[in-house]
Structure formats: structure tokens, C-alpha cells
Amino acid sequence: MTAKITEAAEEVQAAFREELNPARRGVLLGWSSFTATFAAVRGITYSIKNGRGPFRNVSIGGTHIHHYLWGISLLAGVGATAVRGNLRRPHATIPLAYGAGLALIVDEFALLLGLEDVYWAEEGRVSIDLGISTISAVGTGLAAGPVIRRLLRRFRG
């Protein structure tokens, strides 16, 4: 069983390198990071809301720190790195940080748009979660298309 897992992992790595040019790799990493971060932040915020698990709200001096601020910080760092230029080769941390930062901001978009904390309003919360989750999965799937096709050819026969 371990040999099959190792073989599959090696094939995924080879497909990632050989089927995607550096720009497409960045797109896939960004979508994957967005999807994973959005899913994680949804799980964490639901656990905080329901008082389950080890997570708690972050506050400084009694002021709640919304997670879109961490997202803005990540995007600012990505922007500063990208503007600096002179990167000899694309670096995986750039699209990963970009996707994570964007997900943190998008998750609190209603708060940013209305400038009031309607984050847990019943109307629409489930549909927003479902909509963004669907967009995340489709975007990641489309970006991974060449890799997925290669893996299907390889492991189907």
C-alpha cells in the first residue's frame, strides 16, 4: 500500500512540473490556497460561533480583529514582493499567500461592503458559503485540468 501511495505522489509531482508551465502552476497554487483557506476559515469561524474547539476570537484592547485584516496584510506583502521584481524564477509562496489572503478578505466581504457586522445574519449565510465553495472548487479544478487528465490516463490504464 505504501508503495502505491509513493508512486501516486511521485506521479502528481511529475504531472505538476511537466503538464503546467510556471504561470499555470501559480494559478493552480493560488486557487488551491484560496479553497483551502476559505474552507479552514469557515470551519474555524463556525467552531468559534458554536463555542466548540480550541479557537477563540482575536481581540486587542477589547477590539475584535476581523480576519480580513490578516488577508489585507498578506496581499500587501504579496504586492510588495511582486513590485520589487527581479525574481529569477516564480516562487510558490507568492500565489499561496495571494490565495490565502484573498480568501480571508472574501469571507468577510459583507462586513466590508456594508461596513457593519452582518457576518452571521441568517439570510444568505448558507448560500454565500455554498456559492464561494462552489466557485473555489470549480476554479481549482479548472486550473488543475492538465494534471488531472494526466493522472486519469496514468491510473485508469
PDB file of C-alpha atoms in Angstrom:
ATOM      1  CA  MET A   1       0.000   0.000   0.000  1.00  0.00           C
ATOM      2  CA  THR A   2       2.826   2.411   0.883  1.00  0.00           C
ATOM      3  CA  ALA A   3       4.472   1.764  -2.493  1.00  0.00           C
ATOM      4  CA  LYS A   4       1.253   2.713  -4.317  1.00  0.00           C
ATOM      5  CA  ILE A   5       0.916   5.928  -2.300  1.00  0.00           C
ATOM      6  CA  THR A   6       4.542   6.805  -3.028  1.00  0.00           C
ATOM      7  CA  GLU A   7       4.034   6.082  -6.733  1.00  0.00           C
ATOM      8  CA  ALA A   8       0.897   8.235  -6.831  1.00  0.00           C
ATOM      9  CA  ALA A   9       2.638  11.120  -5.031  1.00  0.00           C
ATOM     10  CA  GLU A  10       5.568  10.962  -7.452  1.00  0.00           C
ATOM     11  CA  GLU A  11       3.185  10.959 -10.419  1.00  0.00           C
ATOM     12  CA  VAL A  12       1.319  14.000  -9.066  1.00  0.00           C
ATOM     13  CA  GLN A  13       4.621  15.862  -8.659  1.00  0.00           C
ATOM     14  CA  ALA A  14       5.752  14.906 -12.169  1.00  0.00           C
ATOM     15  CA  ALA A  15       2.407  15.915 -13.679  1.00  0.00           C
ATOM     16  CA  PHE A  16       2.522  19.262 -11.852  1.00  0.00           C
ATOM     17  CA  ARG A  17       6.014  20.001 -13.216  1.00  0.00           C
ATOM     18  CA  GLU A  18       5.563  18.608 -16.719  1.00  0.00           C
ATOM     19  CA  GLU A  19       1.949  19.490 -17.567  1.00  0.00           C
ATOM     20  CA  LEU A  20       1.860  23.048 -16.226  1.00  0.00           C
ATOM     21  CA  ASN A  21       4.106  25.932 -17.200  1.00  0.00           C
ATOM     22  CA  PRO A  22       5.216  28.215 -14.330  1.00  0.00           C
ATOM     23  CA  ALA A  23       2.297  30.616 -14.829  1.00  0.00           C
ATOM     24  CA  ARG A  24      -0.280  27.798 -14.740  1.00  0.00           C
ATOM     25  CA  ARG A  25       1.401  26.347 -11.644  1.00  0.00           C
ATOM     26  CA  GLY A  26       0.959  29.715  -9.943  1.00  0.00           C
ATOM     27  CA  VAL A  27      -2.720  29.825 -10.916  1.00  0.00           C
ATOM     28  CA  LEU A  28      -3.292  26.313  -9.545  1.00  0.00           C
ATOM     29  CA  LEU A  29      -1.438  27.108  -6.316  1.00  0.00           C
ATOM     30  CA  GLY A  30      -3.422  30.331  -5.877  1.00  0.00           C
ATOM     31  CA  TRP A  31      -6.797  28.617  -6.411  1.00  0.00           C
ATOM     32  CA  SER A  32      -5.797  25.728  -4.155  1.00  0.00           C
ATOM     33  CA  SER A  33      -4.692  28.110  -1.424  1.00  0.00           C
ATOM     34  CA  PHE A  34      -7.909  30.140  -1.738  1.00  0.00           C
ATOM     35  CA  THR A  35     -10.036  26.997  -1.492  1.00  0.00           C
ATOM     36  CA  ALA A  36      -8.143  25.512   1.461  1.00  0.00           C
ATOM     37  CA  THR A  37      -8.041  28.821   3.353  1.00  0.00           C
ATOM     38  CA  PHE A  38     -11.727  29.543   2.757  1.00  0.00           C
ATOM     39  CA  ALA A  39     -12.679  26.058   3.964  1.00  0.00           C
ATOM     40  CA  ALA A  40     -10.438  26.364   7.028  1.00  0.00           C
ATOM     41  CA  VAL A  41     -11.668  29.820   7.989  1.00  0.00           C
ATOM     42  CA  ARG A  42     -15.307  28.706   7.599  1.00  0.00           C
ATOM     43  CA  GLY A  43     -14.651  25.751   9.889  1.00  0.00           C
ATOM     44  CA  ILE A  44     -12.849  27.898  12.442  1.00  0.00           C
ATOM     45  CA  THR A  45     -15.481  30.638  12.478  1.00  0.00           C
ATOM     46  CA  TYR A  46     -18.305  28.121  12.838  1.00  0.00           C
ATOM     47  CA  SER A  47     -16.462  26.475  15.742  1.00  0.00           C
ATOM     48  CA  ILE A  48     -15.985  29.886  17.403  1.00  0.00           C
ATOM     49  CA  LYS A  49     -19.652  30.771  16.891  1.00  0.00           C
ATOM     50  CA  ASN A  50     -20.746  27.449  18.405  1.00  0.00           C
ATOM     51  CA  GLY A  51     -18.208  27.562  21.261  1.00  0.00           C
ATOM     52  CA  ARG A  52     -16.534  24.321  20.180  1.00  0.00           C
ATOM     53  CA  GLY A  53     -12.877  23.565  19.777  1.00  0.00           C
ATOM     54  CA  PRO A  54      -9.787  25.495  20.788  1.00  0.00           C
ATOM     55  CA  PHE A  55     -10.408  28.594  18.654  1.00  0.00           C
ATOM     56  CA  ARG A  56     -11.462  31.994  20.013  1.00  0.00           C
ATOM     57  CA  ASN A  57     -11.887  35.459  18.538  1.00  0.00           C
ATOM     58  CA  VAL A  58      -8.762  37.608  18.423  1.00  0.00           C
ATOM     59  CA  SER A  59      -9.105  40.904  20.275  1.00  0.00           C
ATOM     60  CA  ILE A  60      -6.677  43.681  21.077  1.00  0.00           C
ATOM     61  CA  GLY A  61      -7.675  46.029  23.875  1.00  0.00           C
ATOM     62  CA  GLY A  62     -11.262  44.805  23.683  1.00  0.00           C
ATOM     63  CA  THR A  63     -11.495  45.420  19.911  1.00  0.00           C
ATOM     64  CA  HIS A  64     -12.304  42.384  17.773  1.00  0.00           C
ATOM     65  CA  ILE A  65      -9.758  41.894  14.992  1.00  0.00           C
ATOM     66  CA  HIS A  66     -11.570  40.649  11.887  1.00  0.00           C
ATOM     67  CA  HIS A  67      -9.692  38.148   9.738  1.00  0.00           C
ATOM     68  CA  TYR A  68      -9.958  40.326   6.630  1.00  0.00           C
ATOM     69  CA  LEU A  69      -7.141  42.375   8.220  1.00  0.00           C
ATOM     70  CA  TRP A  70      -4.841  39.338   8.048  1.00  0.00           C
ATOM     71  CA  GLY A  71      -5.910  38.952   4.401  1.00  0.00           C
ATOM     72  CA  ILE A  72      -5.088  42.574   3.606  1.00  0.00           C
ATOM     73  CA  SER A  73      -1.693  42.121   5.270  1.00  0.00           C
ATOM     74  CA  LEU A  74      -0.979  39.021   3.180  1.00  0.00           C
ATOM     75  CA  LEU A  75      -1.988  40.779  -0.049  1.00  0.00           C
ATOM     76  CA  ALA A  76       0.139  43.797   0.870  1.00  0.00           C
ATOM     77  CA  GLY A  77       3.124  41.503   1.382  1.00  0.00           C
ATOM     78  CA  VAL A  78       2.494  39.730  -1.917  1.00  0.00           C
ATOM     79  CA  GLY A  79       2.163  43.084  -3.680  1.00  0.00           C
ATOM     80  CA  ALA A  80       5.374  44.402  -2.166  1.00  0.00           C
ATOM     81  CA  THR A  81       7.211  41.256  -3.228  1.00  0.00           C
ATOM     82  CA  ALA A  82       5.781  41.370  -6.760  1.00  0.00           C
ATOM     83  CA  VAL A  83       6.528  45.076  -7.208  1.00  0.00           C
ATOM     84  CA  ARG A  84      10.104  44.507  -6.109  1.00  0.00           C
ATOM     85  CA  GLY A  85      10.587  42.369  -9.209  1.00  0.00           C
ATOM     86  CA  ASN A  86      13.881  40.774 -10.163  1.00  0.00           C
ATOM     87  CA  LEU A  87      12.653  37.313  -9.242  1.00  0.00           C
ATOM     88  CA  ARG A  88      14.701  34.903 -11.314  1.00  0.00           C
ATOM     89  CA  ARG A  89      12.007  32.259 -11.093  1.00  0.00           C
ATOM     90  CA  PRO A  90       8.428  32.172  -9.859  1.00  0.00           C
ATOM     91  CA  HIS A  91       8.201  31.272  -6.200  1.00  0.00           C
ATOM     92  CA  ALA A  92       5.358  29.092  -4.899  1.00  0.00           C
ATOM     93  CA  THR A  93       4.814  31.202  -1.780  1.00  0.00           C
ATOM     94  CA  ILE A  94       3.554  34.157  -3.834  1.00  0.00           C
ATOM     95  CA  PRO A  95       0.388  32.503  -5.242  1.00  0.00           C
ATOM     96  CA  LEU A  96      -0.136  30.562  -1.996  1.00  0.00           C
ATOM     97  CA  ALA A  97      -0.088  33.751   0.085  1.00  0.00           C
ATOM     98  CA  TYR A  98      -2.218  35.557  -2.503  1.00  0.00           C
ATOM     99  CA  GLY A  99      -4.917  32.870  -2.471  1.00  0.00           C
ATOM    100  CA  ALA A 100      -4.969  32.711   1.323  1.00  0.00           C
ATOM    101  CA  GLY A 101      -5.126  36.490   1.705  1.00  0.00           C
ATOM    102  CA  LEU A 102      -7.906  36.812  -0.843  1.00  0.00           C
ATOM    103  CA  ALA A 103      -9.963  34.092   0.873  1.00  0.00           C
ATOM    104  CA  LEU A 104      -9.662  35.846   4.242  1.00  0.00           C
ATOM    105  CA  ILE A 105     -10.963  39.060   2.680  1.00  0.00           C
ATOM    106  CA  VAL A 106     -13.721  37.447   0.610  1.00  0.00           C
ATOM    107  CA  ASP A 107     -15.006  35.578   3.666  1.00  0.00           C
ATOM    108  CA  GLU A 108     -15.824  38.915   5.322  1.00  0.00           C
ATOM    109  CA  PHE A 109     -16.941  40.737   2.179  1.00  0.00           C
ATOM    110  CA  ALA A 110     -20.428  41.515   3.547  1.00  0.00           C
ATOM    111  CA  LEU A 111     -18.829  43.267   6.509  1.00  0.00           C
ATOM    112  CA  LEU A 112     -16.548  45.283   4.232  1.00  0.00           C
ATOM    113  CA  LEU A 113     -19.305  46.152   1.782  1.00  0.00           C
ATOM    114  CA  GLY A 114     -21.888  47.240   4.355  1.00  0.00           C
ATOM    115  CA  LEU A 115     -19.428  48.407   6.991  1.00  0.00           C
ATOM    116  CA  GLU A 116     -21.485  46.628   9.640  1.00  0.00           C
ATOM    117  CA  ASP A 117     -21.051  43.202  11.120  1.00  0.00           C
ATOM    118  CA  VAL A 118     -23.769  41.128   9.408  1.00  0.00           C
ATOM    119  CA  TYR A 119     -21.468  38.143   9.229  1.00  0.00           C
ATOM    120  CA  TRP A 120     -23.841  35.709  10.919  1.00  0.00           C
ATOM    121  CA  ALA A 121     -27.160  37.054   9.614  1.00  0.00           C
ATOM    122  CA  GLU A 122     -29.287  34.023   8.774  1.00  0.00           C
ATOM    123  CA  GLU A 123     -30.389  35.301   5.398  1.00  0.00           C
ATOM    124  CA  GLY A 124     -27.865  34.291   2.856  1.00  0.00           C
ATOM    125  CA  ARG A 125     -25.065  32.937   5.042  1.00  0.00           C
ATOM    126  CA  VAL A 126     -25.528  29.360   3.841  1.00  0.00           C
ATOM    127  CA  SER A 127     -25.944  30.410   0.210  1.00  0.00           C
ATOM    128  CA  ILE A 128     -22.827  32.591   0.411  1.00  0.00           C
ATOM    129  CA  ASP A 129     -20.818  29.706   1.886  1.00  0.00           C
ATOM    130  CA  LEU A 130     -22.117  27.351  -0.784  1.00  0.00           C
ATOM    131  CA  GLY A 131     -21.546  29.816  -3.616  1.00  0.00           C
ATOM    132  CA  ILE A 132     -17.976  30.644  -2.698  1.00  0.00           C
ATOM    133  CA  SER A 133     -17.207  26.976  -2.009  1.00  0.00           C
ATOM    134  CA  THR A 134     -18.505  26.045  -5.463  1.00  0.00           C
ATOM    135  CA  ILE A 135     -16.512  28.808  -7.157  1.00  0.00           C
ATOM    136  CA  SER A 136     -13.405  27.676  -5.248  1.00  0.00           C
ATOM    137  CA  ALA A 137     -13.792  24.041  -6.251  1.00  0.00           C
ATOM    138  CA  VAL A 138     -14.521  24.843  -9.913  1.00  0.00           C
ATOM    139  CA  GLY A 139     -11.608  27.287 -10.159  1.00  0.00           C
ATOM    140  CA  THR A 140      -9.198  24.820  -8.601  1.00  0.00           C
ATOM    141  CA  GLY A 141     -10.492  22.006 -10.820  1.00  0.00           C
ATOM    142  CA  LEU A 142     -10.136  24.073 -13.994  1.00  0.00           C
ATOM    143  CA  ALA A 143      -6.632  25.196 -13.069  1.00  0.00           C
ATOM    144  CA  ALA A 144      -5.657  21.581 -12.333  1.00  0.00           C
ATOM    145  CA  GLY A 145      -7.188  20.271 -15.591  1.00  0.00           C
ATOM    146  CA  PRO A 146      -3.959  19.160 -17.313  1.00  0.00           C
ATOM    147  CA  VAL A 147      -2.679  17.475 -14.158  1.00  0.00           C
ATOM    148  CA  ILE A 148      -5.996  15.703 -13.529  1.00  0.00           C
ATOM    149  CA  ARG A 149      -6.200  14.469 -17.145  1.00  0.00           C
ATOM    150  CA  ARG A 150      -2.676  13.065 -16.968  1.00  0.00           C
ATOM    151  CA  LEU A 151      -3.353  11.316 -13.677  1.00  0.00           C
ATOM    152  CA  LEU A 152      -6.583   9.818 -15.026  1.00  0.00           C
ATOM    153  CA  ARG A 153      -4.742   8.476 -18.100  1.00  0.00           C
ATOM    154  CA  ARG A 154      -1.967   7.079 -15.920  1.00  0.00           C
ATOM    155  CA  PHE A 155      -4.106   5.357 -13.310  1.00  0.00           C
ATOM    156  CA  ARG A 156      -7.008   4.217 -15.474  1.00  0.00           C
ATOM    157  CA  GLY A 157      -4.814   2.106 -17.612  1.00  0.00           C
TER     158      GLY A 157
END
